[in-house]
mmCIF file of C-alpha atoms and ligand atoms in Angstrom:
data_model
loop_
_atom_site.group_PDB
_atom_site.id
_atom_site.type_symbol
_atom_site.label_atom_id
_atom_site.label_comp_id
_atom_site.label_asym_id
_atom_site.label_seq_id
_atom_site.Cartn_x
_atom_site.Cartn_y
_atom_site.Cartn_z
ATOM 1 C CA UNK A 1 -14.762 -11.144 10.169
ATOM 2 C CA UNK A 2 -11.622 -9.992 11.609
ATOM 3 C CA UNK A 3 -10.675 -6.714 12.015
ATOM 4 C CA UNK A 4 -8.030 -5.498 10.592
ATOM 5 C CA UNK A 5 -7.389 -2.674 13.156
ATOM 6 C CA UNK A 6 -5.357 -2.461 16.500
ATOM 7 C CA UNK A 7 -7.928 -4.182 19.589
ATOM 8 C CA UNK A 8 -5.689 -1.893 22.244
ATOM 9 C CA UNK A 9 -6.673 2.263 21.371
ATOM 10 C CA UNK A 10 -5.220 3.587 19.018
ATOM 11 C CA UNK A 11 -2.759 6.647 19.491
ATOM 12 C CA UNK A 12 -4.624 8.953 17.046
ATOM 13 C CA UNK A 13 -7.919 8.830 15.242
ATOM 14 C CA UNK A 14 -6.608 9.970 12.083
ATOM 15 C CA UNK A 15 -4.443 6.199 11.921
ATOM 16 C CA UNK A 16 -8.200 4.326 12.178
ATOM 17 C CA UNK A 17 -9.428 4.441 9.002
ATOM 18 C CA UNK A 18 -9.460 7.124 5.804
ATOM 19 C CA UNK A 19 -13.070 7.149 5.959
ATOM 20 C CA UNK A 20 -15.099 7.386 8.652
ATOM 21 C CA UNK A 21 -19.023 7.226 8.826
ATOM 22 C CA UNK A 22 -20.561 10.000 10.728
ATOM 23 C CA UNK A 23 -23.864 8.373 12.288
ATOM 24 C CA UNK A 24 -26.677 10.405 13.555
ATOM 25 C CA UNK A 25 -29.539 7.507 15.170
ATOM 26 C CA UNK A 26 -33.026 8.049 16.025
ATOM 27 C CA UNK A 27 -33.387 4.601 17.603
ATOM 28 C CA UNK A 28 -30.414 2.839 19.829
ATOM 29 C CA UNK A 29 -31.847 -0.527 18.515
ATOM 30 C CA UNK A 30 -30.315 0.225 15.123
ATOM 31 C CA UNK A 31 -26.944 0.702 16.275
ATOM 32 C CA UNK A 32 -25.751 -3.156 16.303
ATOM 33 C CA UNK A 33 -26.907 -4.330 12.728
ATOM 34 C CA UNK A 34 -26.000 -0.837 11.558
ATOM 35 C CA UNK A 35 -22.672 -1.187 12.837
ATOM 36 C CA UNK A 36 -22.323 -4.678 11.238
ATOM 37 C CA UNK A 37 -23.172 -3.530 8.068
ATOM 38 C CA UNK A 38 -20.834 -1.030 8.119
ATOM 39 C CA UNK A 39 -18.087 -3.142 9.368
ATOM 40 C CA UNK A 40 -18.821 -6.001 6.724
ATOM 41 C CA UNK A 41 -18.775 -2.740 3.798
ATOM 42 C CA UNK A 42 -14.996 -2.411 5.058
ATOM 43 C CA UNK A 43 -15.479 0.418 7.419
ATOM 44 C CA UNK A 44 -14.955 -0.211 10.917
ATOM 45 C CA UNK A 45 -14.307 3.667 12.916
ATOM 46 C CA UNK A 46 -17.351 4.589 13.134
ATOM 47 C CA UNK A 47 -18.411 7.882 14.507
ATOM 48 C CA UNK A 48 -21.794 7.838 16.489
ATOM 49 C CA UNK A 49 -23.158 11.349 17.299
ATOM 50 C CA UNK A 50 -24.129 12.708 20.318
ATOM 51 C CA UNK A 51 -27.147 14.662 18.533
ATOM 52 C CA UNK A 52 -29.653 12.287 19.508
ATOM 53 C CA UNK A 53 -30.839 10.845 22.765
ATOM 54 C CA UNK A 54 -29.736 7.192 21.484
ATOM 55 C CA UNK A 55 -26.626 8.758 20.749
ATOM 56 C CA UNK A 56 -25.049 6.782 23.920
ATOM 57 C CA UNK A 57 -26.951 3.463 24.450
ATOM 58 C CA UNK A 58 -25.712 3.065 20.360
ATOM 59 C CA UNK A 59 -22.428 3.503 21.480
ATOM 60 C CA UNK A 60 -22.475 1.415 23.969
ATOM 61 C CA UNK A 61 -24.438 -1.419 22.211
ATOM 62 C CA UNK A 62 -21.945 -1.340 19.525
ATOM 63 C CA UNK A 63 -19.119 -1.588 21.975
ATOM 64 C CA UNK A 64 -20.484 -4.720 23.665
ATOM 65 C CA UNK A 65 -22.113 -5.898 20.536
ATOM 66 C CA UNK A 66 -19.796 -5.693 17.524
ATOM 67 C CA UNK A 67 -15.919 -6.090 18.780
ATOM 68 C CA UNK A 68 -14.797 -5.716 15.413
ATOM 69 C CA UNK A 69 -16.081 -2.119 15.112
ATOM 70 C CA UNK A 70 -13.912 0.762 16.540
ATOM 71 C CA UNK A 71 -16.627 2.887 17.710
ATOM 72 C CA UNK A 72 -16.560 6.737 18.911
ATOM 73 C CA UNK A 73 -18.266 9.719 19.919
ATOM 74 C CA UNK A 74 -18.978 12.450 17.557
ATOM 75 C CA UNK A 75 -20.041 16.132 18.481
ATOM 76 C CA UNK A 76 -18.735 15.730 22.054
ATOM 77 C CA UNK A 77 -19.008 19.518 23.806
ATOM 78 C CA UNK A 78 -18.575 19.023 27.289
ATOM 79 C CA UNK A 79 -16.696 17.010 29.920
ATOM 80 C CA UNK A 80 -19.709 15.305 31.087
ATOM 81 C CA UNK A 81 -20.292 14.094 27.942
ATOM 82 C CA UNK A 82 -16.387 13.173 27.548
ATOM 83 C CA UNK A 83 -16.709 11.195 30.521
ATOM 84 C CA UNK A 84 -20.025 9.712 29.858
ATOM 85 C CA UNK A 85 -18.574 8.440 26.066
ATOM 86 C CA UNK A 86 -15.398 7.013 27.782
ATOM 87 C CA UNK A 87 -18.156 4.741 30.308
ATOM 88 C CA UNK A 88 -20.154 3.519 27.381
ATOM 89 C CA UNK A 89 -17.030 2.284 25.902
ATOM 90 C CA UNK A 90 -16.230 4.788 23.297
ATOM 91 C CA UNK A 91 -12.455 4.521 21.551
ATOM 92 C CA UNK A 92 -12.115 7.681 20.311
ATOM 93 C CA UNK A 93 -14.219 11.546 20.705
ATOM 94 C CA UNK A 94 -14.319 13.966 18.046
ATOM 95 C CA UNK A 95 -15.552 17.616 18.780
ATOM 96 C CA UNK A 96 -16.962 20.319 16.068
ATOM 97 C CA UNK A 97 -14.853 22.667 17.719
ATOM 98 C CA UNK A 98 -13.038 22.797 21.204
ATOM 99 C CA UNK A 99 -11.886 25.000 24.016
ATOM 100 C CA UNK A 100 -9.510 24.634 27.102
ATOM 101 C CA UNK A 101 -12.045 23.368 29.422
ATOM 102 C CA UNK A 102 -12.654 20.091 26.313
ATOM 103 C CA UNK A 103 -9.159 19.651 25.816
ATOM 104 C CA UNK A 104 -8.473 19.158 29.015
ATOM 105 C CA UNK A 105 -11.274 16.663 29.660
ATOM 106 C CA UNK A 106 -10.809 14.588 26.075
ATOM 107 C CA UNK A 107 -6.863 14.591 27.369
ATOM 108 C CA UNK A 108 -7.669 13.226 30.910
ATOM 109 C CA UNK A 109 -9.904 10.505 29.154
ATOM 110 C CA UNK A 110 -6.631 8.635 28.123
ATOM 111 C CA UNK A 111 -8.884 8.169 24.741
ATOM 112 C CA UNK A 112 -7.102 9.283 21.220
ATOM 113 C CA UNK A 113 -9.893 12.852 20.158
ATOM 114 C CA UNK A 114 -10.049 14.644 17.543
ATOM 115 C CA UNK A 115 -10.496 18.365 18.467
ATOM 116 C CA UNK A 116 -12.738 20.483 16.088
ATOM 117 C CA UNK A 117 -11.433 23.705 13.928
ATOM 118 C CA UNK A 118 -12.347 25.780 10.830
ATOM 119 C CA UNK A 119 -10.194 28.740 10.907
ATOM 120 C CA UNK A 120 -6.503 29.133 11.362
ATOM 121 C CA UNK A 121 -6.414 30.559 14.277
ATOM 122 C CA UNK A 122 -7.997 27.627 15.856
ATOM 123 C CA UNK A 123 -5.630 25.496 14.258
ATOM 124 C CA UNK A 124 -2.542 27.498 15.332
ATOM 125 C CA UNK A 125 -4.137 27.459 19.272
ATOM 126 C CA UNK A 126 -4.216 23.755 18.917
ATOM 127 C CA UNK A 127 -0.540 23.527 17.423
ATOM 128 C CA UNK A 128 0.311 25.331 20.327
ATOM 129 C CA UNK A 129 -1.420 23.415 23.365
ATOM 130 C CA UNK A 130 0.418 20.695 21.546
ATOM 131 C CA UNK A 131 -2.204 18.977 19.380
ATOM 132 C CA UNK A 132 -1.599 18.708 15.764
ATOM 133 C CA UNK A 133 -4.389 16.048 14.553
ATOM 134 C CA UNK A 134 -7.517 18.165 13.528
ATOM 135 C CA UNK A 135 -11.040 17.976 12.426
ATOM 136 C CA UNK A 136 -11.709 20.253 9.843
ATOM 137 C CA UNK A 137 -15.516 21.195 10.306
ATOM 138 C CA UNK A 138 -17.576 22.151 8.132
ATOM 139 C CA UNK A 139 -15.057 21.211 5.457
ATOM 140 C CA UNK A 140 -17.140 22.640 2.510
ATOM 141 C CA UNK A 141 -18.634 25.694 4.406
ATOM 142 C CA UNK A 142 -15.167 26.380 5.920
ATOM 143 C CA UNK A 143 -13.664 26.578 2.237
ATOM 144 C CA UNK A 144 -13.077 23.048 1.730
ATOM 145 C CA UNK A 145 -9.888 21.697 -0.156
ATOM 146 C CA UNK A 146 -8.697 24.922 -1.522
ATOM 147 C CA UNK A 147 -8.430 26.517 2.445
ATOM 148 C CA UNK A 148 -6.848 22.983 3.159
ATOM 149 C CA UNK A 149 -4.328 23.270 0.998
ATOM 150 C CA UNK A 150 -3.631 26.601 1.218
ATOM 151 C CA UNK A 151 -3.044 25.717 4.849
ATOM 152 C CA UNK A 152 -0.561 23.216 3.872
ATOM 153 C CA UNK A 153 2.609 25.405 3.831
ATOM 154 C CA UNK A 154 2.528 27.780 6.690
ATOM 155 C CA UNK A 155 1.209 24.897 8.871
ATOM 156 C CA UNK A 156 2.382 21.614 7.464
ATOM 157 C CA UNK A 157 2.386 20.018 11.182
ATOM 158 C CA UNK A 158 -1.605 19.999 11.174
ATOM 159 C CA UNK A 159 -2.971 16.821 9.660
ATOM 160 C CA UNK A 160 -6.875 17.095 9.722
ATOM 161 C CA UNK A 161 -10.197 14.761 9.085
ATOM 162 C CA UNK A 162 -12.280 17.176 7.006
ATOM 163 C CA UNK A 163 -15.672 16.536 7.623
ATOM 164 C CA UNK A 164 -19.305 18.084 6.356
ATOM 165 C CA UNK A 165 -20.525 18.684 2.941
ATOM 166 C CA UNK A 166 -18.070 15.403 1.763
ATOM 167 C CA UNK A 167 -19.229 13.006 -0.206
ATOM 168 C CA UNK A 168 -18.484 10.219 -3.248
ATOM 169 C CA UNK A 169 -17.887 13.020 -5.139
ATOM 170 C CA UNK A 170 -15.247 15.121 -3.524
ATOM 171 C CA UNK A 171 -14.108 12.491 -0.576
ATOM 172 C CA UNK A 172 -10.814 11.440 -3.061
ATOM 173 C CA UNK A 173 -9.847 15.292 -3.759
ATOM 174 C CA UNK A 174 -9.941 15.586 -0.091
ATOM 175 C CA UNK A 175 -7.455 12.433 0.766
ATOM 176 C CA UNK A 176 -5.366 13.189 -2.433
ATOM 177 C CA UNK A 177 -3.508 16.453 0.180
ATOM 178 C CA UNK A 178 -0.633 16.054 1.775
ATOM 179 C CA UNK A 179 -2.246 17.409 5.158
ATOM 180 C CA UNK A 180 -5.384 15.223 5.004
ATOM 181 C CA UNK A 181 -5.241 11.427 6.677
ATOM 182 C CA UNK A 182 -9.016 10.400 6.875
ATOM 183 C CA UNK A 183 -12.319 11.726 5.794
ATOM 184 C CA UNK A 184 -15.404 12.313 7.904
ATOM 185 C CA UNK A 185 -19.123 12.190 6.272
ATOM 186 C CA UNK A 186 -22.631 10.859 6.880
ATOM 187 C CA UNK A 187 -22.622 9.725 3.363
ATOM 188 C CA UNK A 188 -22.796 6.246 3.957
ATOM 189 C CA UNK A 189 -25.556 6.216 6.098
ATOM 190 C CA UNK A 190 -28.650 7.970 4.583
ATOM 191 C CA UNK A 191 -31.125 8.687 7.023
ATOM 192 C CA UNK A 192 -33.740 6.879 4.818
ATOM 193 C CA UNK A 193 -32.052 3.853 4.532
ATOM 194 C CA UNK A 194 -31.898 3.781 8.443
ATOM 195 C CA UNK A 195 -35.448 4.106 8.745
ATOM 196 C CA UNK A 196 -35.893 1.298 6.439
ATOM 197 C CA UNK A 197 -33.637 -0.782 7.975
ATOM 198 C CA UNK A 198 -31.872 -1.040 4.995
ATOM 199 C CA UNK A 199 -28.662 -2.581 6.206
ATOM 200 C CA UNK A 200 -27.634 -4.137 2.584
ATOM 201 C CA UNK A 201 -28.236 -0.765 0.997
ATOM 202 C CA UNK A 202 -25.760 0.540 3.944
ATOM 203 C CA UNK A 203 -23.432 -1.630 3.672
ATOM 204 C CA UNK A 204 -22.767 -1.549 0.027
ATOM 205 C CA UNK A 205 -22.432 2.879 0.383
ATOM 206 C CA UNK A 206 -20.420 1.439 2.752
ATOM 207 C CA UNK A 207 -18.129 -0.673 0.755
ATOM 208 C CA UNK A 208 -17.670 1.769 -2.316
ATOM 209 C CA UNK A 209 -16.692 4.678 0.325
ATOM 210 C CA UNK A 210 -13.639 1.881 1.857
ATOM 211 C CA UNK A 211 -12.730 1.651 -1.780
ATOM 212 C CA UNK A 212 -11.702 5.234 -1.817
ATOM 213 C CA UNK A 213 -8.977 3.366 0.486
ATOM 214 C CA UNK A 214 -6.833 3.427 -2.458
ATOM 215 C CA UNK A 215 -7.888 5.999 -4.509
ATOM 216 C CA UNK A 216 -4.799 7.747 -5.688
ATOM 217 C CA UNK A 217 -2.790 5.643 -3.521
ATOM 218 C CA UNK A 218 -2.600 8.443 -1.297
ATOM 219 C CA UNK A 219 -4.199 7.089 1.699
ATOM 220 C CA UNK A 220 -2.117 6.486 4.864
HETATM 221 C C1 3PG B 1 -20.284 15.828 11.102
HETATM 222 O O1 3PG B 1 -21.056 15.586 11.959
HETATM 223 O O2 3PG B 1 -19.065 15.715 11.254
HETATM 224 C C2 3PG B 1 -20.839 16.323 9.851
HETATM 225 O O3 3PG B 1 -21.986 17.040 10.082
HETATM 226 C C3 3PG B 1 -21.160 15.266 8.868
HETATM 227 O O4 3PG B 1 -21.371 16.010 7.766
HETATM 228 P P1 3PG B 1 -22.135 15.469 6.497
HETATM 229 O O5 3PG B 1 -23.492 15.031 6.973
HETATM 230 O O6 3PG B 1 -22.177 16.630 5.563
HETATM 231 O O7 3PG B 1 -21.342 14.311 5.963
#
């Protein structure tokens, strides 16, 4: 199939895609058909974790593998790792929360990131070393679309992927404010179904989560 995103990087990781899967793998041999699935469910950013040891070889399978996936690296923490992501052919790093020393690796990776924050003052330190596209992490635990919105007017240059705790339930309350562009969750990608190899499960969480596209008709 083709994709219907850019092939050169894009500029931010909020323009990929309003929802992105958040993939945690045991096993780097999943990553291609697990990637397909998800692609062929309408969801092609697709966030692989750093939290396992496969985390790496699944990015970089799915980056050889499956061209019509935009693939990145999730719960990036240190420059090595930056660097190492960027080598396995990652198009975009997100972070659960950042510092200096990250920022100024993810920047010198010439890769669009997504810098980590849950309280304001994180989000006003990023505004002011010039980044303005957030995650918001743990979105739920962190006080979820109420803090988001309440965010909204003192800050309205932030624009934020919330991410943790979302689901089919709350992912269109999320994406219905003005400050949100994408949504973030693991969702879509039940660790049971992975360890059944249950790609057609996958990719039909998959396709009802890329329906929530036009939910509201708020998405950008
Ligand atoms: C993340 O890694 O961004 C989140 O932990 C995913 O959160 P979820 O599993 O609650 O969707």
């Amino acid at each position: 199939m083709t994709s219907p995103l850019p092939s050169s990087p894009a500029a931010s990781v909020l323009d990929l895609a309003p929802v992105v899967p958040v993939v945690v793998l045991p096993d780097a041999s999943d990553a291609v058909p697990l990637a397909r699935a998800l692609v062929a469910g309408g969801l092609p950013a697709i966030e692989v974790t750093l939290r396992t040891p496969a985390g790496l070889d699944a990015i970089r399978e799915i980056a050889a593998a499956v061209p019509e996936a935009v693939v990145g690296a999730g719960t990036v923490i240190t420059p090595e790792q930056v660097a190492a992501c960027a080598a396995a052919g990652a198009r975009f790093l997100v972070s659960p929360g950042w510092t200096d020393v990250l920022l100024t690796a993810m920047r010198g990776s010439g890769l669009p990131f997504l810098p980590g924050v849950s309280t304001t003052s994180e989000v006003v330190g990023l505004l002011e070393r010039g980044v303005s596209e957030m995650k918001f992490f743990p979105a739920e635990a962190a006080g979820g679309t109420a803090y988001l919105k309440a965010l909204a007017s003192p800050l309205p240059q932030a624009r934020f992927c919330p991410t943790g705790g979302i689901g089919p339930d709350n992912a269109a309350e999320y994406l219905a404010l003005p400050n949100v562009a994408c949504v973030g969750g693991s969702w879509m990608v039940p660790a049971d179904a992975v360890a059944a190899r249950d790609w057609g499960r996958i990719e039909g969480l998959a396709r009802a989560a890329s329906y929530l596209r036009t939910a509201g008709g708020t998405c950008r």
